[in-house]
Amino acid sequence: MQKQPIWVLVNCNSDEEGEKIGRTVLKKHLGGCFDIFPRKLTEYFWPPKSGKIEKAGGCLLIIETLLDKYKEVTKEAKHFHSDQLPFIGYIQIHGVSNQYLKWLQGELK
C-alpha cells in the first residue's frame, strides 16, 4: 500500500518565517517541497475570549509530505513559529501520480 501524501498548511506572519520553517523541514528530509503564498488579509479573534478582532497579513506555507511525517513537521513548525497559537493542519491529497509519489517517498527519511 502506498503512503498517503498530504499538504501541511501553516499560517505564517512573514515570508521569512515561512521560508525558515520550509527550509528546516526540507533539510531534515521531512518534506519534499514547500510553497509560500502571500495572504492579503487575515482577521481573527485575539486575545482569546476578548471579542476583539485583529488584522494581519503574512503568508500561507504549504509543505508536501506524507501523513506519517505530519507530527515531525508540526514539531518543527511550532519551534520556529512566532505565534503562541499557530494554525497548523493538513489536507490529504488524492490522485497523485505514482511517479511523483515515488519521488516524494525517496526524498523523505
PDB file of C-alpha atoms in Angstrom:
ATOM      1  CA  MET A   1       0.000   0.000   0.000  1.00  0.00           C
ATOM      2  CA  GLN A   2       1.260   3.455  -0.879  1.00  0.00           C
ATOM      3  CA  LYS A   3       1.820   6.070   1.786  1.00  0.00           C
ATOM      4  CA  GLN A   4      -0.714   8.922   1.957  1.00  0.00           C
ATOM      5  CA  PRO A   5       0.528  12.256   0.525  1.00  0.00           C
ATOM      6  CA  ILE A   6      -0.594  15.388   2.374  1.00  0.00           C
ATOM      7  CA  TRP A   7      -0.198  19.146   2.237  1.00  0.00           C
ATOM      8  CA  VAL A   8       0.672  20.626   5.618  1.00  0.00           C
ATOM      9  CA  LEU A   9      -0.748  24.149   5.898  1.00  0.00           C
ATOM     10  CA  VAL A  10       0.930  26.696   8.178  1.00  0.00           C
ATOM     11  CA  ASN A  11      -0.229  30.306   8.505  1.00  0.00           C
ATOM     12  CA  CYS A  12       2.948  32.372   8.978  1.00  0.00           C
ATOM     13  CA  ASN A  13       3.438  36.007   9.944  1.00  0.00           C
ATOM     14  CA  SER A  14       6.027  36.720   7.236  1.00  0.00           C
ATOM     15  CA  ASP A  15       7.638  35.196   4.164  1.00  0.00           C
ATOM     16  CA  GLU A  16      10.864  34.913   6.159  1.00  0.00           C
ATOM     17  CA  GLU A  17       9.143  32.860   8.849  1.00  0.00           C
ATOM     18  CA  GLY A  18       7.607  30.605   6.187  1.00  0.00           C
ATOM     19  CA  GLU A  19      10.973  30.158   4.459  1.00  0.00           C
ATOM     20  CA  LYS A  20      12.700  29.306   7.754  1.00  0.00           C
ATOM     21  CA  ILE A  21      10.133  26.628   8.570  1.00  0.00           C
ATOM     22  CA  GLY A  22      10.051  25.292   4.997  1.00  0.00           C
ATOM     23  CA  ARG A  23      13.829  25.080   4.645  1.00  0.00           C
ATOM     24  CA  THR A  24      14.205  23.384   8.021  1.00  0.00           C
ATOM     25  CA  VAL A  25      11.656  20.752   7.001  1.00  0.00           C
ATOM     26  CA  LEU A  26      13.489  20.191   3.688  1.00  0.00           C
ATOM     27  CA  LYS A  27      16.945  19.995   5.279  1.00  0.00           C
ATOM     28  CA  LYS A  28      15.658  17.324   7.676  1.00  0.00           C
ATOM     29  CA  HIS A  29      14.025  15.453   4.753  1.00  0.00           C
ATOM     30  CA  LEU A  30      10.589  15.688   6.394  1.00  0.00           C
ATOM     31  CA  GLY A  31       9.072  17.245   3.267  1.00  0.00           C
ATOM     32  CA  GLY A  32       9.856  17.110  -0.430  1.00  0.00           C
ATOM     33  CA  CYS A  33       8.763  20.613  -1.413  1.00  0.00           C
ATOM     34  CA  PHE A  34       7.284  23.800   0.019  1.00  0.00           C
ATOM     35  CA  ASP A  35       5.388  26.739  -1.450  1.00  0.00           C
ATOM     36  CA  ILE A  36       4.682  30.163   0.015  1.00  0.00           C
ATOM     37  CA  PHE A  37       1.589  32.166  -0.918  1.00  0.00           C
ATOM     38  CA  PRO A  38       1.044  35.752   0.255  1.00  0.00           C
ATOM     39  CA  ARG A  39      -2.010  36.417   2.424  1.00  0.00           C
ATOM     40  CA  LYS A  40      -3.526  39.757   1.595  1.00  0.00           C
ATOM     41  CA  LEU A  41      -5.523  39.850   4.807  1.00  0.00           C
ATOM     42  CA  THR A  42      -6.482  37.640   7.701  1.00  0.00           C
ATOM     43  CA  GLU A  43      -8.804  38.584  10.559  1.00  0.00           C
ATOM     44  CA  TYR A  44      -9.178  36.653  13.798  1.00  0.00           C
ATOM     45  CA  PHE A  45     -10.284  36.931  17.425  1.00  0.00           C
ATOM     46  CA  TRP A  46      -7.375  37.747  19.772  1.00  0.00           C
ATOM     47  CA  PRO A  47      -6.727  37.532  22.650  1.00  0.00           C
ATOM     48  CA  PRO A  48      -8.980  34.559  23.390  1.00  0.00           C
ATOM     49  CA  LYS A  49     -12.447  35.315  24.752  1.00  0.00           C
ATOM     50  CA  SER A  50     -11.893  39.101  24.350  1.00  0.00           C
ATOM     51  CA  GLY A  51     -14.243  39.606  21.411  1.00  0.00           C
ATOM     52  CA  LYS A  52     -11.565  41.783  19.775  1.00  0.00           C
ATOM     53  CA  ILE A  53     -10.804  41.287  16.084  1.00  0.00           C
ATOM     54  CA  GLU A  54      -7.196  41.592  14.926  1.00  0.00           C
ATOM     55  CA  LYS A  55      -5.957  42.045  11.353  1.00  0.00           C
ATOM     56  CA  ALA A  56      -2.719  40.763   9.855  1.00  0.00           C
ATOM     57  CA  GLY A  57      -1.011  39.753   6.633  1.00  0.00           C
ATOM     58  CA  GLY A  58       1.720  37.172   6.310  1.00  0.00           C
ATOM     59  CA  CYS A  59       1.790  34.062   4.157  1.00  0.00           C
ATOM     60  CA  LEU A  60       0.459  30.553   3.804  1.00  0.00           C
ATOM     61  CA  LEU A  61       3.149  27.873   3.814  1.00  0.00           C
ATOM     62  CA  ILE A  62       2.282  24.573   2.110  1.00  0.00           C
ATOM     63  CA  ILE A  63       4.599  21.618   2.702  1.00  0.00           C
ATOM     64  CA  GLU A  64       4.297  18.484   0.548  1.00  0.00           C
ATOM     65  CA  THR A  65       4.953  15.392   2.638  1.00  0.00           C
ATOM     66  CA  LEU A  66       3.461  12.082   3.772  1.00  0.00           C
ATOM     67  CA  LEU A  67       0.972  11.558   6.577  1.00  0.00           C
ATOM     68  CA  ASP A  68       3.486   9.596   8.663  1.00  0.00           C
ATOM     69  CA  LYS A  69       5.730  12.715   8.768  1.00  0.00           C
ATOM     70  CA  TYR A  70       2.977  15.089   9.984  1.00  0.00           C
ATOM     71  CA  LYS A  71       3.891  15.039  13.700  1.00  0.00           C
ATOM     72  CA  GLU A  72       7.567  15.753  12.975  1.00  0.00           C
ATOM     73  CA  VAL A  73       6.706  18.565  10.536  1.00  0.00           C
ATOM     74  CA  THR A  74       4.337  20.077  13.117  1.00  0.00           C
ATOM     75  CA  LYS A  75       7.059  19.978  15.783  1.00  0.00           C
ATOM     76  CA  GLU A  76       9.466  21.904  13.515  1.00  0.00           C
ATOM     77  CA  ALA A  77       6.787  24.424  12.518  1.00  0.00           C
ATOM     78  CA  LYS A  78       5.881  25.144  16.156  1.00  0.00           C
ATOM     79  CA  HIS A  79       9.546  25.508  17.093  1.00  0.00           C
ATOM     80  CA  PHE A  80      10.190  28.282  14.548  1.00  0.00           C
ATOM     81  CA  HIS A  81       6.745  29.952  14.563  1.00  0.00           C
ATOM     82  CA  SER A  82       6.312  33.356  16.218  1.00  0.00           C
ATOM     83  CA  ASP A  83       2.670  32.845  17.290  1.00  0.00           C
ATOM     84  CA  GLN A  84       1.602  31.451  20.644  1.00  0.00           C
ATOM     85  CA  LEU A  85      -1.136  29.512  18.886  1.00  0.00           C
ATOM     86  CA  PRO A  86      -0.206  28.930  15.221  1.00  0.00           C
ATOM     87  CA  PHE A  87      -2.591  27.316  12.749  1.00  0.00           C
ATOM     88  CA  ILE A  88      -1.051  24.065  11.512  1.00  0.00           C
ATOM     89  CA  GLY A  89      -3.182  21.443   9.775  1.00  0.00           C
ATOM     90  CA  TYR A  90      -3.158  19.095   6.817  1.00  0.00           C
ATOM     91  CA  ILE A  91      -5.182  18.102   3.788  1.00  0.00           C
ATOM     92  CA  GLN A  92      -4.970  14.601   2.321  1.00  0.00           C
ATOM     93  CA  ILE A  93      -4.104  14.703  -1.377  1.00  0.00           C
ATOM     94  CA  HIS A  94      -5.590  12.152  -3.774  1.00  0.00           C
ATOM     95  CA  GLY A  95      -4.773  11.365  -7.386  1.00  0.00           C
ATOM     96  CA  VAL A  96      -1.010  11.995  -7.208  1.00  0.00           C
ATOM     97  CA  SER A  97       0.845  10.143  -9.961  1.00  0.00           C
ATOM     98  CA  ASN A  98       2.795   7.066  -8.922  1.00  0.00           C
ATOM     99  CA  GLN A  99       5.952   8.619 -10.374  1.00  0.00           C
ATOM    100  CA  TYR A 100       5.592  11.756  -8.226  1.00  0.00           C
ATOM    101  CA  LEU A 101       4.722   9.736  -5.137  1.00  0.00           C
ATOM    102  CA  LYS A 102       7.835   7.566  -5.601  1.00  0.00           C
ATOM    103  CA  TRP A 103       9.957  10.714  -5.893  1.00  0.00           C
ATOM    104  CA  LEU A 104       8.428  12.153  -2.705  1.00  0.00           C
ATOM    105  CA  GLN A 105       8.920   8.906  -0.772  1.00  0.00           C
ATOM    106  CA  GLY A 106      12.525   8.745  -1.962  1.00  0.00           C
ATOM    107  CA  GLU A 107      13.305  12.226  -0.619  1.00  0.00           C
ATOM    108  CA  LEU A 108      11.916  11.651   2.876  1.00  0.00           C
ATOM    109  CA  LYS A 109      13.698   9.969   5.781  1.00  0.00           C
TER     110      LYS A 109
END
